PDB file of C-alpha atoms in Angstrom:
ATOM      1  CA  UNK A   1      77.296  70.900  55.006  1.00  0.00           C
ATOM      2  CA  UNK A   2      79.870  71.340  57.617  1.00  0.00           C
ATOM      3  CA  UNK A   3      79.483  69.592  61.038  1.00  0.00           C
ATOM      4  CA  UNK A   4      81.300  69.957  64.028  1.00  0.00           C
ATOM      5  CA  UNK A   5      80.777  67.198  67.196  1.00  0.00           C
ATOM      6  CA  UNK A   6      81.939  67.138  70.894  1.00  0.00           C
ATOM      7  CA  UNK A   7      80.967  64.059  72.154  1.00  0.00           C
ATOM      8  CA  UNK A   8      81.565  64.747  76.127  1.00  0.00           C
ATOM      9  CA  UNK A   9      78.566  67.113  77.691  1.00  0.00           C
ATOM     10  CA  UNK A  10      80.436  66.993  80.878  1.00  0.00           C
ATOM     11  CA  UNK A  11      83.989  66.079  82.467  1.00  0.00           C
ATOM     12  CA  UNK A  12      85.151  66.508  85.780  1.00  0.00           C
ATOM     13  CA  UNK A  13      88.680  66.652  86.482  1.00  0.00           C
ATOM     14  CA  UNK A  14      91.156  67.118  89.747  1.00  0.00           C
ATOM     15  CA  UNK A  15      93.241  70.718  89.748  1.00  0.00           C
ATOM     16  CA  UNK A  16      96.575  70.295  88.376  1.00  0.00           C
ATOM     17  CA  UNK A  17      95.706  67.551  86.281  1.00  0.00           C
ATOM     18  CA  UNK A  18      95.782  67.646  82.347  1.00  0.00           C
ATOM     19  CA  UNK A  19      92.463  67.402  80.269  1.00  0.00           C
ATOM     20  CA  UNK A  20      91.467  66.889  76.674  1.00  0.00           C
ATOM     21  CA  UNK A  21      88.141  68.050  75.499  1.00  0.00           C
ATOM     22  CA  UNK A  22      87.299  66.054  72.563  1.00  0.00           C
ATOM     23  CA  UNK A  23      86.402  67.717  69.050  1.00  0.00           C
ATOM     24  CA  UNK A  24      85.405  65.808  65.830  1.00  0.00           C
ATOM     25  CA  UNK A  25      84.619  67.654  62.669  1.00  0.00           C
ATOM     26  CA  UNK A  26      83.133  66.935  59.277  1.00  0.00           C
ATOM     27  CA  UNK A  27      83.882  69.033  56.173  1.00  0.00           C
ATOM     28  CA  UNK A  28      84.579  68.347  52.442  1.00  0.00           C
ATOM     29  CA  UNK A  29      86.380  72.075  52.019  1.00  0.00           C
ATOM     30  CA  UNK A  30      90.215  71.762  52.045  1.00  0.00           C
ATOM     31  CA  UNK A  31      90.564  75.393  53.485  1.00  0.00           C
ATOM     32  CA  UNK A  32      88.851  75.720  57.116  1.00  0.00           C
ATOM     33  CA  UNK A  33      89.516  76.919  60.169  1.00  0.00           C
ATOM     34  CA  UNK A  34      89.079  75.578  63.757  1.00  0.00           C
ATOM     35  CA  UNK A  35      88.765  77.484  66.935  1.00  0.00           C
ATOM     36  CA  UNK A  36      88.074  76.645  70.749  1.00  0.00           C
ATOM     37  CA  UNK A  37      85.757  79.064  72.585  1.00  0.00           C
ATOM     38  CA  UNK A  38      85.681  79.158  76.707  1.00  0.00           C
ATOM     39  CA  UNK A  39      82.164  80.389  78.296  1.00  0.00           C
ATOM     40  CA  UNK A  40      82.630  80.969  82.067  1.00  0.00           C
ATOM     41  CA  UNK A  41      78.799  81.291  84.123  1.00  0.00           C
ATOM     42  CA  UNK A  42      79.018  84.897  83.508  1.00  0.00           C
ATOM     43  CA  UNK A  43      78.133  84.371  79.668  1.00  0.00           C
ATOM     44  CA  UNK A  44      80.924  85.977  77.498  1.00  0.00           C
ATOM     45  CA  UNK A  45      82.717  84.038  74.782  1.00  0.00           C
ATOM     46  CA  UNK A  46      86.593  83.876  75.216  1.00  0.00           C
ATOM     47  CA  UNK A  47      88.539  83.165  72.222  1.00  0.00           C
ATOM     48  CA  UNK A  48      91.425  80.395  73.374  1.00  0.00           C
ATOM     49  CA  UNK A  49      92.932  79.289  70.331  1.00  0.00           C
ATOM     50  CA  UNK A  50      93.047  78.464  66.561  1.00  0.00           C
ATOM     51  CA  UNK A  51      94.261  76.210  64.225  1.00  0.00           C
ATOM     52  CA  UNK A  52      93.924  76.814  60.594  1.00  0.00           C
ATOM     53  CA  UNK A  53      93.881  73.581  58.078  1.00  0.00           C
ATOM     54  CA  UNK A  54      97.124  74.247  56.192  1.00  0.00           C
ATOM     55  CA  UNK A  55      99.148  74.640  59.822  1.00  0.00           C
ATOM     56  CA  UNK A  56     101.539  71.896  59.894  1.00  0.00           C
ATOM     57  CA  UNK A  57     102.358  72.527  63.529  1.00  0.00           C
ATOM     58  CA  UNK A  58      99.756  72.242  66.405  1.00  0.00           C
ATOM     59  CA  UNK A  59      99.165  75.360  67.870  1.00  0.00           C
ATOM     60  CA  UNK A  60      99.618  76.674  71.124  1.00  0.00           C
ATOM     61  CA  UNK A  61      98.594  79.466  73.316  1.00  0.00           C
ATOM     62  CA  UNK A  62      99.954  79.137  76.979  1.00  0.00           C
ATOM     63  CA  UNK A  63      98.395  76.197  78.610  1.00  0.00           C
ATOM     64  CA  UNK A  64      96.278  75.430  75.576  1.00  0.00           C
ATOM     65  CA  UNK A  65      97.425  73.185  72.968  1.00  0.00           C
ATOM     66  CA  UNK A  66      95.219  71.841  69.951  1.00  0.00           C
ATOM     67  CA  UNK A  67      95.437  68.294  69.189  1.00  0.00           C
ATOM     68  CA  UNK A  68      94.941  68.695  65.266  1.00  0.00           C
ATOM     69  CA  UNK A  69      94.660  65.150  63.357  1.00  0.00           C
ATOM     70  CA  UNK A  70      93.890  66.549  59.895  1.00  0.00           C
ATOM     71  CA  UNK A  71      93.317  62.828  58.732  1.00  0.00           C
ATOM     72  CA  UNK A  72      91.018  61.952  61.484  1.00  0.00           C
ATOM     73  CA  UNK A  73      89.436  65.332  61.414  1.00  0.00           C
ATOM     74  CA  UNK A  74      89.683  65.852  65.129  1.00  0.00           C
ATOM     75  CA  UNK A  75      90.817  69.104  66.644  1.00  0.00           C
ATOM     76  CA  UNK A  76      91.065  68.156  70.368  1.00  0.00           C
ATOM     77  CA  UNK A  77      91.942  70.850  72.857  1.00  0.00           C
ATOM     78  CA  UNK A  78      94.309  70.035  75.669  1.00  0.00           C
ATOM     79  CA  UNK A  79      94.360  71.925  78.818  1.00  0.00           C
ATOM     80  CA  UNK A  80      97.458  71.374  80.785  1.00  0.00           C
ATOM     81  CA  UNK A  81      97.508  71.721  84.535  1.00  0.00           C
ATOM     82  CA  UNK A  82      94.075  72.772  84.918  1.00  0.00           C
ATOM     83  CA  UNK A  83      93.094  75.279  87.057  1.00  0.00           C
ATOM     84  CA  UNK A  84      89.686  76.413  89.052  1.00  0.00           C
ATOM     85  CA  UNK A  85      89.187  79.128  86.434  1.00  0.00           C
ATOM     86  CA  UNK A  86      89.321  76.213  83.784  1.00  0.00           C
ATOM     87  CA  UNK A  87      85.190  75.500  84.940  1.00  0.00           C
ATOM     88  CA  UNK A  88      83.301  76.586  82.292  1.00  0.00           C
ATOM     89  CA  UNK A  89      81.700  75.245  78.804  1.00  0.00           C
ATOM     90  CA  UNK A  90      84.165  75.021  75.732  1.00  0.00           C
ATOM     91  CA  UNK A  91      83.336  75.230  72.617  1.00  0.00           C
ATOM     92  CA  UNK A  92      84.987  73.939  69.125  1.00  0.00           C
ATOM     93  CA  UNK A  93      83.928  75.972  65.965  1.00  0.00           C
ATOM     94  CA  UNK A  94      84.845  75.628  62.459  1.00  0.00           C
ATOM     95  CA  UNK A  95      85.012  78.408  60.023  1.00  0.00           C
ATOM     96  CA  UNK A  96      83.481  77.758  56.397  1.00  0.00           C
ATOM     97  CA  UNK A  97      85.566  79.538  54.089  1.00  0.00           C
ATOM     98  CA  UNK A  98      84.286  81.492  51.814  1.00  0.00           C
ATOM     99  CA  UNK A  99      85.459  83.921  48.538  1.00  0.00           C
ATOM    100  CA  UNK A 100      82.814  86.550  49.151  1.00  0.00           C
ATOM    101  CA  UNK A 101      80.962  87.582  52.481  1.00  0.00           C
ATOM    102  CA  UNK A 102      80.803  87.037  56.065  1.00  0.00           C
ATOM    103  CA  UNK A 103      82.967  83.354  57.059  1.00  0.00           C
ATOM    104  CA  UNK A 104      80.635  81.593  59.066  1.00  0.00           C
ATOM    105  CA  UNK A 105      81.440  79.734  62.434  1.00  0.00           C
ATOM    106  CA  UNK A 106      79.773  76.495  62.911  1.00  0.00           C
ATOM    107  CA  UNK A 107      80.023  75.567  66.637  1.00  0.00           C
ATOM    108  CA  UNK A 108      79.845  71.907  68.690  1.00  0.00           C
ATOM    109  CA  UNK A 109      77.195  71.010  71.377  1.00  0.00           C
ATOM    110  CA  UNK A 110      79.982  72.361  73.708  1.00  0.00           C
ATOM    111  CA  UNK A 111      81.427  70.282  76.935  1.00  0.00           C
ATOM    112  CA  UNK A 112      81.104  71.313  80.394  1.00  0.00           C
ATOM    113  CA  UNK A 113      84.188  71.308  82.062  1.00  0.00           C
ATOM    114  CA  UNK A 114      84.332  71.330  86.141  1.00  0.00           C
ATOM    115  CA  UNK A 115      87.864  71.553  88.031  1.00  0.00           C
ATOM    116  CA  UNK A 116      87.865  69.954  91.195  1.00  0.00           C
ATOM    117  CA  UNK A 117      90.027  71.077  94.330  1.00  0.00           C
TER     118      UNK A 117
ATOM    119  CA  UNK B   1      90.156  97.529  73.836  1.00  0.00           C
ATOM    120  CA  UNK B   2      87.557  95.606  71.076  1.00  0.00           C
ATOM    121  CA  UNK B   3      84.027  95.526  72.200  1.00  0.00           C
ATOM    122  CA  UNK B   4      80.853  94.097  71.564  1.00  0.00           C
ATOM    123  CA  UNK B   5      77.758  95.331  73.745  1.00  0.00           C
ATOM    124  CA  UNK B   6      73.880  94.373  73.797  1.00  0.00           C
ATOM    125  CA  UNK B   7      71.198  96.051  74.859  1.00  0.00           C
ATOM    126  CA  UNK B   8      70.351  94.141  77.785  1.00  0.00           C
ATOM    127  CA  UNK B   9      71.933  91.412  79.713  1.00  0.00           C
ATOM    128  CA  UNK B  10      68.305  89.678  80.739  1.00  0.00           C
ATOM    129  CA  UNK B  11      64.927  90.683  78.967  1.00  0.00           C
ATOM    130  CA  UNK B  12      61.360  89.119  79.991  1.00  0.00           C
ATOM    131  CA  UNK B  13      58.436  89.499  77.341  1.00  0.00           C
ATOM    132  CA  UNK B  14      54.978  88.204  76.744  1.00  0.00           C
ATOM    133  CA  UNK B  15      53.728  85.766  74.046  1.00  0.00           C
ATOM    134  CA  UNK B  16      52.959  87.979  70.979  1.00  0.00           C
ATOM    135  CA  UNK B  17      55.109  91.055  71.518  1.00  0.00           C
ATOM    136  CA  UNK B  18      57.449  92.427  69.345  1.00  0.00           C
ATOM    137  CA  UNK B  19      61.042  92.083  70.738  1.00  0.00           C
ATOM    138  CA  UNK B  20      63.962  94.272  69.569  1.00  0.00           C
ATOM    139  CA  UNK B  21      67.517  92.931  70.492  1.00  0.00           C
ATOM    140  CA  UNK B  22      69.965  95.311  69.787  1.00  0.00           C
ATOM    141  CA  UNK B  23      73.909  95.044  69.367  1.00  0.00           C
ATOM    142  CA  UNK B  24      76.826  97.515  68.877  1.00  0.00           C
ATOM    143  CA  UNK B  25      80.511  97.281  67.885  1.00  0.00           C
ATOM    144  CA  UNK B  26      83.310  99.354  68.140  1.00  0.00           C
ATOM    145  CA  UNK B  27      85.602  98.098  66.129  1.00  0.00           C
ATOM    146  CA  UNK B  28      84.657  98.879  62.393  1.00  0.00           C
ATOM    147  CA  UNK B  29      84.025  95.551  61.771  1.00  0.00           C
ATOM    148  CA  UNK B  30      82.142  94.697  58.649  1.00  0.00           C
ATOM    149  CA  UNK B  31      80.760  91.101  59.509  1.00  0.00           C
ATOM    150  CA  UNK B  32      78.145  90.993  62.186  1.00  0.00           C
ATOM    151  CA  UNK B  33      76.523  87.970  63.684  1.00  0.00           C
ATOM    152  CA  UNK B  34      73.546  86.962  65.793  1.00  0.00           C
ATOM    153  CA  UNK B  35      73.523  83.475  67.344  1.00  0.00           C
ATOM    154  CA  UNK B  36      71.251  81.659  69.734  1.00  0.00           C
ATOM    155  CA  UNK B  37      72.648  79.149  72.711  1.00  0.00           C
ATOM    156  CA  UNK B  38      70.324  76.336  74.124  1.00  0.00           C
ATOM    157  CA  UNK B  39      71.552  73.554  76.384  1.00  0.00           C
ATOM    158  CA  UNK B  40      72.700  70.666  74.346  1.00  0.00           C
ATOM    159  CA  UNK B  41      72.714  72.233  70.967  1.00  0.00           C
ATOM    160  CA  UNK B  42      75.584  74.809  71.170  1.00  0.00           C
ATOM    161  CA  UNK B  43      75.341  77.879  69.234  1.00  0.00           C
ATOM    162  CA  UNK B  44      73.101  78.291  66.287  1.00  0.00           C
ATOM    163  CA  UNK B  45      73.536  81.009  63.703  1.00  0.00           C
ATOM    164  CA  UNK B  46      70.061  82.806  63.030  1.00  0.00           C
ATOM    165  CA  UNK B  47      71.289  85.881  60.556  1.00  0.00           C
ATOM    166  CA  UNK B  48      74.419  87.511  59.641  1.00  0.00           C
ATOM    167  CA  UNK B  49      75.660  90.393  57.881  1.00  0.00           C
ATOM    168  CA  UNK B  50      78.491  91.446  55.858  1.00  0.00           C
ATOM    169  CA  UNK B  51      77.956  95.090  54.719  1.00  0.00           C
ATOM    170  CA  UNK B  52      75.564  97.717  55.923  1.00  0.00           C
ATOM    171  CA  UNK B  53      72.088  96.592  54.489  1.00  0.00           C
ATOM    172  CA  UNK B  54      73.005  93.152  53.745  1.00  0.00           C
ATOM    173  CA  UNK B  55      71.846  90.084  55.109  1.00  0.00           C
ATOM    174  CA  UNK B  56      72.025  86.652  55.216  1.00  0.00           C
ATOM    175  CA  UNK B  57      69.614  83.945  56.795  1.00  0.00           C
ATOM    176  CA  UNK B  58      71.659  81.585  59.004  1.00  0.00           C
ATOM    177  CA  UNK B  59      70.736  78.093  59.999  1.00  0.00           C
ATOM    178  CA  UNK B  60      67.576  79.075  61.799  1.00  0.00           C
ATOM    179  CA  UNK B  61      65.686  82.132  60.264  1.00  0.00           C
ATOM    180  CA  UNK B  62      62.701  80.936  61.141  1.00  0.00           C
ATOM    181  CA  UNK B  63      60.500  83.888  63.374  1.00  0.00           C
ATOM    182  CA  UNK B  64      63.530  86.121  62.974  1.00  0.00           C
ATOM    183  CA  UNK B  65      64.380  89.268  61.039  1.00  0.00           C
ATOM    184  CA  UNK B  66      67.128  91.276  61.149  1.00  0.00           C
ATOM    185  CA  UNK B  67      68.142  95.241  60.282  1.00  0.00           C
ATOM    186  CA  UNK B  68      72.080  96.758  59.519  1.00  0.00           C
ATOM    187  CA  UNK B  69      71.188 100.353  59.162  1.00  0.00           C
ATOM    188  CA  UNK B  70      74.790 101.739  59.980  1.00  0.00           C
ATOM    189  CA  UNK B  71      77.822  99.504  59.998  1.00  0.00           C
ATOM    190  CA  UNK B  72      78.367  99.608  63.896  1.00  0.00           C
ATOM    191  CA  UNK B  73      74.863  98.476  64.895  1.00  0.00           C
ATOM    192  CA  UNK B  74      73.125  95.063  63.942  1.00  0.00           C
ATOM    193  CA  UNK B  75      69.078  94.709  65.451  1.00  0.00           C
ATOM    194  CA  UNK B  76      67.720  90.972  66.072  1.00  0.00           C
ATOM    195  CA  UNK B  77      63.876  91.380  65.758  1.00  0.00           C
ATOM    196  CA  UNK B  78      61.568  88.926  67.091  1.00  0.00           C
ATOM    197  CA  UNK B  79      58.003  90.143  65.143  1.00  0.00           C
ATOM    198  CA  UNK B  80      55.708  88.042  67.191  1.00  0.00           C
ATOM    199  CA  UNK B  81      57.689  86.020  70.138  1.00  0.00           C
ATOM    200  CA  UNK B  82      56.678  82.834  71.220  1.00  0.00           C
ATOM    201  CA  UNK B  83      57.507  80.719  74.226  1.00  0.00           C
ATOM    202  CA  UNK B  84      60.034  78.766  72.106  1.00  0.00           C
ATOM    203  CA  UNK B  85      62.421  81.464  71.561  1.00  0.00           C
ATOM    204  CA  UNK B  86      63.392  81.660  75.137  1.00  0.00           C
ATOM    205  CA  UNK B  87      66.866  81.395  74.750  1.00  0.00           C
ATOM    206  CA  UNK B  88      70.451  83.299  75.293  1.00  0.00           C
ATOM    207  CA  UNK B  89      71.499  85.504  72.166  1.00  0.00           C
ATOM    208  CA  UNK B  90      74.958  86.022  71.379  1.00  0.00           C
ATOM    209  CA  UNK B  91      76.043  88.960  69.273  1.00  0.00           C
ATOM    210  CA  UNK B  92      79.602  88.669  67.308  1.00  0.00           C
ATOM    211  CA  UNK B  93      81.550  90.916  64.814  1.00  0.00           C
ATOM    212  CA  UNK B  94      84.367  89.914  62.889  1.00  0.00           C
ATOM    213  CA  UNK B  95      86.517  91.768  60.288  1.00  0.00           C
ATOM    214  CA  UNK B  96      86.412  91.070  56.805  1.00  0.00           C
ATOM    215  CA  UNK B  97      88.956  88.957  55.168  1.00  0.00           C
ATOM    216  CA  UNK B  98      89.499  88.540  51.244  1.00  0.00           C
ATOM    217  CA  UNK B  99      89.501  85.320  49.830  1.00  0.00           C
ATOM    218  CA  UNK B 100      90.112  81.962  51.995  1.00  0.00           C
ATOM    219  CA  UNK B 101      92.170  80.760  54.962  1.00  0.00           C
ATOM    220  CA  UNK B 102      93.952  82.854  57.494  1.00  0.00           C
ATOM    221  CA  UNK B 103      92.870  83.804  61.101  1.00  0.00           C
ATOM    222  CA  UNK B 104      89.466  85.510  61.246  1.00  0.00           C
ATOM    223  CA  UNK B 105      88.353  85.513  65.173  1.00  0.00           C
ATOM    224  CA  UNK B 106      84.957  86.566  66.017  1.00  0.00           C
ATOM    225  CA  UNK B 107      84.077  88.845  68.926  1.00  0.00           C
ATOM    226  CA  UNK B 108      81.656  87.826  70.828  1.00  0.00           C
ATOM    227  CA  UNK B 109      78.987  90.249  72.725  1.00  0.00           C
ATOM    228  CA  UNK B 110      77.867  89.322  76.750  1.00  0.00           C
ATOM    229  CA  UNK B 111      74.722  87.675  75.075  1.00  0.00           C
ATOM    230  CA  UNK B 112      71.019  88.585  76.335  1.00  0.00           C
ATOM    231  CA  UNK B 113      68.870  85.996  78.137  1.00  0.00           C
ATOM    232  CA  UNK B 114      65.346  86.292  76.647  1.00  0.00           C
ATOM    233  CA  UNK B 115      62.465  85.035  78.456  1.00  0.00           C
ATOM    234  CA  UNK B 116      58.922  84.781  77.015  1.00  0.00           C
ATOM    235  CA  UNK B 117      55.808  84.227  78.969  1.00  0.00           C
TER     236      UNK B 117
END
């Protein structure tokens, strides 16, 4: 079965610093996808970034980048120049690739990031 | 703009009551999902559906059932609510993607915080 592990329950970072949120995964599949979502205190889940298992380049979206190390089975999220609005819960998730039916996501436990002014 | 709506943001029910949580999406997505979110456990999949009247159990289906009579609507039912079902419930949808691989984001609703007394 697939599993996602986020080992940092909480992180505190000074504004404008870069921050790395850890995510490791376990799967025997060759084809899979990795997602990061942000959940502010309001509760909605906001998609941030996606990495496919066959993608050779690390994904980037503005201030977000995904440090994908396939051999180590890690998919860490890097936020550059953190802002107060980055304070939120962050979830790493892995998509099961199925031939038929819906493609499920398996989520990690989450990391609560707090940006200090 | 894509949208997933849930019938209530906050709900308080009594033990033994039958509870309906409704989710509607306007993106014509084939796949719909129900998760519960608990501190330290991340999001856990309860049930999902990949077509009208089709459903599959997720990781924690016990105590829940679902209904999907129309493509845009996916209901989660607690037949007899218990205090251990107090949680945040999140609905999501995604388009059908044949085969494996590729990007397939799930779009989330705002969540329903259910308290069972």
